[in-house]
Short mmCIF file of C-alpha atoms in Angstrom, two decimals:
data_model
loop_
_atom_site.label_atom_id
_atom_site.label_comp_id
_atom_site.label_asym_id
_atom_site.label_seq_id
_atom_site.Cartn_x
_atom_site.Cartn_y
_atom_site.Cartn_z
CA UNK A 1 112.22 110.88 79.54
CA UNK A 2 108.67 109.97 78.10
CA UNK A 3 106.64 109.79 81.22
CA UNK A 4 107.34 113.33 81.55
CA UNK A 5 106.71 113.86 77.71
CA UNK A 6 103.38 112.05 78.51
CA UNK A 7 102.87 114.15 81.41
CA UNK A 8 103.30 117.45 79.27
CA UNK A 9 101.10 116.17 76.19
CA UNK A 10 97.97 115.72 78.85
CA UNK A 11 98.77 117.92 81.83
CA UNK A 12 95.46 119.43 82.79
CA UNK A 13 93.72 115.87 82.61
CA UNK A 14 96.65 114.36 84.86
CA UNK A 15 96.66 116.49 87.26
CA UNK A 16 92.76 115.98 87.57
CA UNK A 17 93.08 112.25 88.23
CA UNK A 18 96.05 112.92 90.75
CA UNK A 19 94.46 114.83 93.04
CA UNK A 20 93.23 112.12 94.33
CA UNK A 21 96.18 110.86 96.12
CA UNK A 22 97.73 113.78 98.12
CA UNK A 23 93.70 113.93 99.13
CA UNK A 24 93.94 109.99 100.03
CA UNK A 25 96.95 110.60 101.50
CA UNK A 26 96.21 113.59 104.19
CA UNK A 27 92.82 111.11 104.61
CA UNK A 28 94.46 108.39 105.42
CA UNK A 29 96.74 110.63 107.49
CA UNK A 30 93.99 112.14 109.80
CA UNK A 31 92.44 108.14 110.36
CA UNK A 32 95.36 107.36 112.00
CA UNK A 33 96.59 110.27 113.60
CA UNK A 34 96.02 110.80 117.05
CA UNK A 35 96.79 107.86 119.47
CA UNK A 36 98.51 106.47 116.51
CA UNK A 37 101.01 108.81 115.65
CA UNK A 38 103.65 106.34 115.49
CA UNK A 39 102.03 104.70 112.32
CA UNK A 40 102.06 108.31 110.17
CA UNK A 41 105.93 107.92 108.48
CA UNK A 42 104.99 103.97 107.61
CA UNK A 43 101.49 105.00 106.04
CA UNK A 44 103.23 107.62 104.24
CA UNK A 45 106.08 105.69 103.21
CA UNK A 46 103.95 102.70 102.45
CA UNK A 47 102.08 104.71 99.62
CA UNK A 48 104.08 103.18 97.52
CA UNK A 49 102.95 99.72 98.05
CA UNK A 50 99.51 100.66 96.46
CA UNK A 51 101.18 103.24 94.19
CA UNK A 52 101.13 100.68 90.78
CA UNK A 53 97.66 100.07 91.67
CA UNK A 54 96.67 104.04 92.10
CA UNK A 55 98.27 104.81 88.89
CA UNK A 56 95.96 102.58 86.73
CA UNK A 57 94.87 105.52 85.12
CA UNK A 58 97.86 106.56 83.99
CA UNK A 59 99.12 103.95 82.14
CA UNK A 60 95.80 103.43 80.34
CA UNK A 61 96.43 107.19 79.43
CA UNK A 62 100.10 106.32 77.89
CA UNK A 63 98.31 103.19 75.92
CA UNK A 64 95.80 105.76 74.26
CA UNK A 65 97.94 108.00 73.62
CA UNK A 66 100.90 105.12 71.96
CA UNK A 67 98.00 103.94 69.67
CA UNK A 68 96.57 107.92 68.38
CA UNK A 69 93.43 107.35 70.59
CA UNK A 70 91.54 110.33 72.54
CA UNK A 71 93.01 110.24 75.86
CA UNK A 72 91.35 112.63 78.57
CA UNK A 73 90.57 111.45 82.44
CA UNK A 74 87.24 109.82 81.88
CA UNK A 75 88.97 107.88 79.18
CA UNK A 76 91.71 106.93 82.66
CA UNK A 77 88.93 105.54 84.86
CA UNK A 78 86.53 104.42 82.08
CA UNK A 79 88.99 100.80 82.63
CA UNK A 80 86.67 100.56 85.69
CA UNK A 81 83.95 99.51 83.69
CA UNK A 82 86.00 97.66 81.32
CA UNK A 83 86.21 93.61 80.89
CA UNK A 84 89.85 94.59 82.71
CA UNK A 85 88.76 95.63 85.55
CA UNK A 86 88.06 92.60 87.44
CA UNK A 87 91.42 91.45 87.14
CA UNK A 88 93.14 95.11 87.83
CA UNK A 89 91.11 95.25 91.20
CA UNK A 90 91.90 91.74 92.56
CA UNK A 91 95.19 92.49 91.94
CA UNK A 92 94.58 96.11 93.52
CA UNK A 93 93.32 94.24 96.55
CA UNK A 94 96.72 92.23 96.98
CA UNK A 95 98.75 95.14 97.18
CA UNK A 96 96.56 96.45 99.56
CA UNK A 97 96.55 93.45 101.58
CA UNK A 98 100.64 93.62 101.58
CA UNK A 99 99.87 97.54 102.61
CA UNK A 100 97.91 96.80 105.72
CA UNK A 101 100.13 93.41 106.29
CA UNK A 102 103.33 96.42 106.73
CA UNK A 103 101.11 98.92 108.38
CA UNK A 104 100.55 96.06 111.14
CA UNK A 105 104.06 95.10 111.16
CA UNK A 106 105.41 98.49 111.32
CA UNK A 107 102.72 98.99 114.78
CA UNK A 108 104.18 95.56 116.31
CA UNK A 109 107.52 96.47 116.16
CA UNK A 110 106.76 100.12 117.58
CA UNK A 111 105.24 98.02 120.78
CA UNK A 112 108.15 95.70 120.53
CA UNK A 113 110.87 98.84 120.96
CA UNK A 114 109.35 102.52 122.25
CA UNK A 115 105.79 101.14 123.27
CA UNK A 116 102.89 100.24 124.40
CA UNK A 117 102.66 103.82 125.11
CA UNK A 118 101.69 105.83 122.13
CA UNK A 119 103.82 108.93 121.48
CA UNK A 120 102.70 112.47 122.95
CA UNK A 121 103.68 114.04 120.03
CA UNK A 122 105.76 114.02 116.52
CA UNK A 123 108.54 115.86 118.32
CA UNK A 124 108.84 113.25 121.21
CA UNK A 125 108.44 110.71 118.43
CA UNK A 126 111.42 111.84 116.32
CA UNK A 127 113.35 112.66 119.36
CA UNK A 128 112.62 109.16 120.56
CA UNK A 129 113.97 107.24 117.29
CA UNK A 130 116.85 109.55 116.46
CA UNK A 131 118.47 109.87 120.34
CA UNK A 132 117.76 105.82 121.92
CA UNK A 133 118.66 102.61 121.54
CA UNK A 134 115.25 101.19 121.27
CA UNK A 135 114.23 104.10 118.68
CA UNK A 136 117.55 103.52 116.84
CA UNK A 137 116.38 99.48 116.79
CA UNK A 138 112.81 100.51 115.49
CA UNK A 139 114.57 103.06 112.88
CA UNK A 140 116.19 100.42 111.33
CA UNK A 141 114.23 97.08 112.11
CA UNK A 142 112.17 99.40 110.45
CA UNK A 143 113.95 100.23 106.83
CA UNK A 144 114.38 96.75 106.79
CA UNK A 145 111.36 94.91 106.55
CA UNK A 146 109.91 97.92 104.74
CA UNK A 147 112.69 97.35 101.78
CA UNK A 148 111.10 93.59 102.08
CA UNK A 149 107.72 94.58 102.07
CA UNK A 150 109.17 97.01 98.63
CA UNK A 151 110.67 94.54 96.91
CA UNK A 152 108.09 92.31 97.31
CA UNK A 153 105.87 94.44 95.38
CA UNK A 154 108.13 95.44 92.92
CA UNK A 155 108.96 92.18 91.66
CA UNK A 156 104.79 91.28 91.14
CA UNK A 157 103.53 94.88 90.06
CA UNK A 158 105.98 96.78 87.96
CA UNK A 159 104.78 95.18 84.58
CA UNK A 160 101.80 93.15 85.52
CA UNK A 161 99.08 96.27 85.78
CA UNK A 162 99.75 97.37 82.00
CA UNK A 163 100.01 94.11 81.35
CA UNK A 164 96.57 93.36 82.15
CA UNK A 165 95.35 96.54 80.72
CA UNK A 166 97.10 95.44 77.65
CA UNK A 167 96.28 91.79 77.02
CA UNK A 168 93.23 89.84 77.86
CA UNK A 169 95.31 87.77 80.54
CA UNK A 170 94.82 86.59 84.56
CA UNK A 171 96.06 88.20 87.30
CA UNK A 172 98.17 84.95 87.86
CA UNK A 173 99.92 85.30 84.32
CA UNK A 174 100.51 88.82 84.90
CA UNK A 175 102.12 88.17 88.56
CA UNK A 176 104.41 85.80 86.49
CA UNK A 177 105.31 87.59 84.08
CA UNK A 178 106.17 90.51 86.11
CA UNK A 179 108.44 88.02 88.19
CA UNK A 180 110.11 86.39 85.34
CA UNK A 181 110.82 89.94 84.03
CA UNK A 182 112.54 91.17 87.35
CA UNK A 183 114.58 87.70 87.11
CA UNK A 184 115.76 88.75 83.94
CA UNK A 185 116.12 92.58 84.57
CA UNK A 186 117.67 92.79 88.31
CA UNK A 187 120.36 95.63 87.75
CA UNK A 188 117.50 97.52 85.81
CA UNK A 189 114.64 96.79 87.99
CA UNK A 190 116.59 97.53 90.94
CA UNK A 191 117.29 100.73 89.63
CA UNK A 192 114.12 101.44 89.02
CA UNK A 193 112.97 100.70 92.46
CA UNK A 194 115.43 103.38 93.66
CA UNK A 195 114.14 105.81 91.46
CA UNK A 196 110.19 105.55 92.15
CA UNK A 197 111.49 105.10 95.99
CA UNK A 198 113.15 108.70 95.62
CA UNK A 199 110.66 110.59 93.52
CA UNK A 200 107.79 109.53 96.10
CA UNK A 201 109.97 110.63 99.20
CA UNK A 202 110.53 113.95 97.49
CA UNK A 203 106.95 114.05 96.57
CA UNK A 204 105.70 113.50 99.72
CA UNK A 205 107.56 116.10 101.60
CA UNK A 206 105.14 119.29 101.23
CA UNK A 207 102.01 117.72 102.42
CA UNK A 208 102.29 115.10 99.73
CA UNK A 209 100.91 118.04 97.20
CA UNK A 210 104.14 117.00 95.27
CA UNK A 211 102.58 113.75 94.48
CA UNK A 212 100.50 115.24 91.99
CA UNK A 213 103.51 115.52 89.71
CA UNK A 214 105.55 112.76 90.95
CA UNK A 215 102.81 110.05 90.64
CA UNK A 216 102.29 111.08 86.90
CA UNK A 217 105.63 110.76 85.34
CA UNK A 218 106.41 107.36 87.44
CA UNK A 219 103.04 106.27 86.09
CA UNK A 220 103.91 107.15 82.82
CA UNK A 221 107.40 105.76 82.55
CA UNK A 222 106.25 102.71 83.98
CA UNK A 223 104.17 102.02 81.09
CA UNK A 224 107.21 102.65 78.67
CA UNK A 225 109.29 100.11 80.81
CA UNK A 226 106.71 97.88 80.09
CA UNK A 227 107.02 98.18 76.56
CA UNK A 228 110.29 97.52 76.65
CA UNK A 229 110.86 94.88 78.92
CA UNK A 230 107.45 92.49 78.09
CA UNK A 231 107.71 91.67 74.08
CA UNK A 232 104.80 92.65 72.51
CA UNK A 233 101.65 90.36 71.85
CA UNK A 234 100.71 88.61 68.91
#
Protein backbone atom coordinates (compact mmCIF):
# COMPACT_ATOMS: atom_id res chain seq x y z
CA UNK A 1 0.00 0.00 0.00
CA UNK A 2 2.81 2.42 0.81
CA UNK A 3 4.54 1.54 -2.46
CA UNK A 4 1.37 2.31 -4.41
CA UNK A 5 1.00 5.57 -2.47
CA UNK A 6 4.52 6.70 -3.41
CA UNK A 7 3.95 5.67 -7.02
CA UNK A 8 0.75 7.72 -7.15
CA UNK A 9 2.45 10.78 -5.67
CA UNK A 10 5.21 10.93 -8.29
CA UNK A 11 3.75 8.89 -11.14
CA UNK A 12 5.20 10.91 -14.03
CA UNK A 13 8.76 11.01 -12.71
CA UNK A 14 8.64 7.36 -11.67
CA UNK A 15 7.43 6.19 -15.07
CA UNK A 16 10.22 8.18 -16.75
CA UNK A 17 12.81 6.43 -14.59
CA UNK A 18 11.23 3.01 -15.11
CA UNK A 19 10.99 3.17 -18.90
CA UNK A 20 14.57 1.88 -18.85
CA UNK A 21 13.45 -1.52 -17.51
CA UNK A 22 11.41 -2.81 -20.47
CA UNK A 23 13.81 -1.10 -22.88
CA UNK A 24 16.81 -2.84 -21.32
CA UNK A 25 14.97 -6.15 -21.19
CA UNK A 26 13.99 -6.03 -24.85
CA UNK A 27 17.54 -5.02 -25.80
CA UNK A 28 18.97 -7.98 -23.93
CA UNK A 29 16.37 -10.24 -25.51
CA UNK A 30 17.54 -9.06 -28.91
CA UNK A 31 21.18 -9.68 -28.01
CA UNK A 32 20.47 -13.18 -26.71
CA UNK A 33 17.97 -14.04 -29.45
CA UNK A 34 18.66 -16.00 -32.61
CA UNK A 35 20.84 -18.98 -31.79
CA UNK A 36 20.27 -18.50 -28.06
CA UNK A 37 16.48 -18.72 -27.86
CA UNK A 38 16.86 -21.15 -24.97
CA UNK A 39 18.25 -18.28 -22.87
CA UNK A 40 15.22 -16.00 -23.30
CA UNK A 41 13.20 -17.41 -20.40
CA UNK A 42 16.20 -17.47 -17.99
CA UNK A 43 16.93 -13.93 -19.15
CA UNK A 44 13.45 -12.61 -18.37
CA UNK A 45 13.08 -14.55 -15.12
CA UNK A 46 16.61 -13.59 -14.10
CA UNK A 47 15.69 -9.91 -14.27
CA UNK A 48 14.55 -10.27 -10.68
CA UNK A 49 18.17 -10.92 -9.72
CA UNK A 50 19.26 -7.41 -10.73
CA UNK A 51 15.97 -5.72 -9.83
CA UNK A 52 17.14 -4.61 -6.36
CA UNK A 53 19.97 -2.63 -7.99
CA UNK A 54 17.84 -1.31 -10.86
CA UNK A 55 15.41 0.16 -8.31
CA UNK A 56 17.94 2.28 -6.41
CA UNK A 57 16.45 5.51 -7.77
CA UNK A 58 13.03 4.51 -6.44
CA UNK A 59 14.42 3.94 -2.95
CA UNK A 60 15.88 7.44 -3.10
CA UNK A 61 12.55 8.95 -4.15
CA UNK A 62 10.77 7.29 -1.23
CA UNK A 63 13.54 8.40 1.13
CA UNK A 64 13.25 12.01 0.00
CA UNK A 65 9.45 11.97 0.21
CA UNK A 66 9.67 10.58 3.73
CA UNK A 67 11.90 13.51 4.73
CA UNK A 68 9.75 16.12 3.00
CA UNK A 69 12.43 16.92 0.40
CA UNK A 70 11.81 17.77 -3.28
CA UNK A 71 11.39 14.64 -5.40
CA UNK A 72 11.99 14.23 -9.14
CA UNK A 73 13.68 11.80 -11.50
CA UNK A 74 16.74 14.08 -11.44
CA UNK A 75 16.97 13.69 -7.66
CA UNK A 76 16.63 9.92 -8.03
CA UNK A 77 19.43 9.60 -10.58
CA UNK A 78 21.65 12.04 -8.65
CA UNK A 79 22.51 9.12 -6.36
CA UNK A 80 24.90 7.95 -9.09
CA UNK A 81 27.16 10.95 -8.44
CA UNK A 82 26.76 11.00 -4.67
CA UNK A 83 29.31 9.75 -2.11
CA UNK A 84 27.19 6.58 -1.84
CA UNK A 85 27.57 5.69 -5.50
CA UNK A 86 30.72 3.58 -5.09
CA UNK A 87 29.15 1.15 -2.61
CA UNK A 88 25.87 1.00 -4.56
CA UNK A 89 27.67 0.22 -7.84
CA UNK A 90 29.86 -2.38 -6.13
CA UNK A 91 26.85 -4.23 -4.78
CA UNK A 92 25.18 -3.84 -8.17
CA UNK A 93 28.17 -5.57 -9.79
CA UNK A 94 27.77 -8.43 -7.30
CA UNK A 95 24.17 -8.89 -8.41
CA UNK A 96 25.18 -8.66 -12.06
CA UNK A 97 27.75 -11.41 -11.49
CA UNK A 98 25.04 -13.60 -9.93
CA UNK A 99 22.76 -12.84 -12.89
CA UNK A 100 25.44 -13.91 -15.37
CA UNK A 101 26.12 -17.04 -13.31
CA UNK A 102 22.41 -17.89 -13.55
CA UNK A 103 22.47 -17.51 -17.36
CA UNK A 104 25.58 -19.70 -17.53
CA UNK A 105 23.94 -22.35 -15.35
CA UNK A 106 20.77 -22.24 -17.47
CA UNK A 107 22.79 -22.72 -20.66
CA UNK A 108 24.68 -25.68 -19.16
CA UNK A 109 21.39 -27.23 -18.08
CA UNK A 110 19.99 -26.86 -21.60
CA UNK A 111 23.10 -28.47 -23.11
CA UNK A 112 22.77 -31.39 -20.68
CA UNK A 113 19.11 -32.00 -21.51
CA UNK A 114 17.87 -30.71 -24.88
CA UNK A 115 21.16 -29.55 -26.42
CA UNK A 116 23.53 -29.11 -28.03
CA UNK A 117 21.50 -27.86 -31.01
CA UNK A 118 19.62 -24.60 -30.37
CA UNK A 119 15.79 -24.70 -30.73
CA UNK A 120 14.39 -23.84 -34.14
CA UNK A 121 11.75 -21.54 -32.63
CA UNK A 122 10.07 -20.58 -29.37
CA UNK A 123 7.23 -22.94 -30.21
CA UNK A 124 9.63 -25.84 -30.79
CA UNK A 125 11.36 -25.09 -27.50
CA UNK A 126 8.08 -25.02 -25.55
CA UNK A 127 6.96 -28.26 -27.17
CA UNK A 128 10.23 -30.00 -26.26
CA UNK A 129 10.17 -28.69 -22.68
CA UNK A 130 6.55 -29.68 -22.00
CA UNK A 131 6.29 -33.00 -23.86
CA UNK A 132 9.64 -34.78 -23.53
CA UNK A 133 11.46 -36.38 -20.61
CA UNK A 134 14.64 -34.27 -21.00
CA UNK A 135 12.45 -31.19 -21.39
CA UNK A 136 10.68 -31.84 -18.10
CA UNK A 137 14.06 -32.36 -16.42
CA UNK A 138 15.12 -28.99 -17.84
CA UNK A 139 11.91 -27.36 -16.58
CA UNK A 140 11.96 -28.62 -13.01
CA UNK A 141 15.73 -28.48 -12.55
CA UNK A 142 15.71 -24.94 -13.95
CA UNK A 143 13.00 -23.89 -11.50
CA UNK A 144 14.94 -25.42 -8.62
CA UNK A 145 18.25 -23.83 -9.57
CA UNK A 146 16.60 -20.49 -10.27
CA UNK A 147 14.93 -20.63 -6.85
CA UNK A 148 18.36 -20.99 -5.19
CA UNK A 149 19.71 -17.99 -7.09
CA UNK A 150 16.63 -15.97 -6.11
CA UNK A 151 16.98 -16.87 -2.42
CA UNK A 152 20.63 -15.83 -2.52
CA UNK A 153 19.84 -12.44 -4.03
CA UNK A 154 16.90 -11.83 -1.68
CA UNK A 155 19.07 -12.66 1.33
CA UNK A 156 21.94 -10.33 0.47
CA UNK A 157 19.98 -7.43 -1.03
CA UNK A 158 16.52 -7.11 0.49
CA UNK A 159 17.55 -4.22 2.75
CA UNK A 160 21.17 -3.62 1.70
CA UNK A 161 20.54 -1.06 -1.07
CA UNK A 162 18.17 1.09 1.02
CA UNK A 163 20.67 0.88 3.89
CA UNK A 164 23.48 2.13 1.64
CA UNK A 165 21.30 5.10 0.70
CA UNK A 166 20.26 5.80 4.26
CA UNK A 167 23.53 5.51 6.18
CA UNK A 168 27.30 5.81 5.61
CA UNK A 169 28.01 2.07 5.73
CA UNK A 170 30.06 -0.22 3.52
CA UNK A 171 28.97 -3.05 1.27
CA UNK A 172 29.99 -5.73 3.76
CA UNK A 173 27.95 -4.16 6.55
CA UNK A 174 24.95 -3.74 4.25
CA UNK A 175 25.04 -7.39 3.14
CA UNK A 176 25.53 -8.62 6.72
CA UNK A 177 22.56 -6.54 7.86
CA UNK A 178 20.41 -7.94 5.06
CA UNK A 179 21.34 -11.52 5.97
CA UNK A 180 20.51 -10.85 9.62
CA UNK A 181 17.17 -9.29 8.64
CA UNK A 182 16.19 -12.36 6.62
CA UNK A 183 17.30 -14.73 9.38
CA UNK A 184 15.28 -12.81 11.97
CA UNK A 185 12.12 -12.60 9.80
CA UNK A 186 12.08 -15.74 7.62
CA UNK A 187 8.30 -15.97 7.15
CA UNK A 188 7.86 -12.31 6.23
CA UNK A 189 10.85 -12.34 3.89
CA UNK A 190 9.63 -15.53 2.20
CA UNK A 191 6.22 -13.92 1.66
CA UNK A 192 7.89 -10.79 0.28
CA UNK A 193 9.99 -12.89 -2.09
CA UNK A 194 6.85 -14.61 -3.43
CA UNK A 195 5.13 -11.24 -3.89
CA UNK A 196 8.12 -9.90 -5.84
CA UNK A 197 8.37 -13.01 -8.02
CA UNK A 198 4.65 -13.05 -8.82
CA UNK A 199 4.53 -9.31 -9.55
CA UNK A 200 7.58 -9.44 -11.83
CA UNK A 201 6.14 -12.45 -13.67
CA UNK A 202 2.88 -10.58 -14.29
CA UNK A 203 4.72 -7.41 -15.30
CA UNK A 204 6.94 -9.30 -17.75
CA UNK A 205 4.10 -10.89 -19.72
CA UNK A 206 3.17 -8.07 -22.13
CA UNK A 207 6.71 -7.63 -23.56
CA UNK A 208 7.98 -6.39 -20.17
CA UNK A 209 5.84 -3.25 -20.45
CA UNK A 210 4.08 -4.06 -17.18
CA UNK A 211 7.37 -3.49 -15.40
CA UNK A 212 6.77 0.25 -15.84
CA UNK A 213 4.17 -0.06 -13.07
CA UNK A 214 5.34 -3.17 -11.19
CA UNK A 215 8.92 -2.06 -10.66
CA UNK A 216 8.14 1.33 -9.05
CA UNK A 217 5.55 -0.15 -6.71
CA UNK A 218 7.97 -2.88 -5.60
CA UNK A 219 10.85 -0.43 -5.36
CA UNK A 220 8.96 2.04 -3.18
CA UNK A 221 7.55 -0.79 -1.07
CA UNK A 222 11.08 -2.13 -0.52
CA UNK A 223 12.07 1.17 1.05
CA UNK A 224 9.18 0.96 3.51
CA UNK A 225 10.02 -2.69 4.23
CA UNK A 226 13.55 -1.56 5.09
CA UNK A 227 12.14 1.09 7.43
CA UNK A 228 10.08 -1.55 9.24
CA UNK A 229 12.89 -4.11 9.52
CA UNK A 230 16.02 -2.11 10.36
CA UNK A 231 16.13 -0.08 13.56
CA UNK A 232 16.59 3.68 13.08
CA UNK A 233 20.17 4.90 13.18
CA UNK A 234 21.58 7.43 15.61
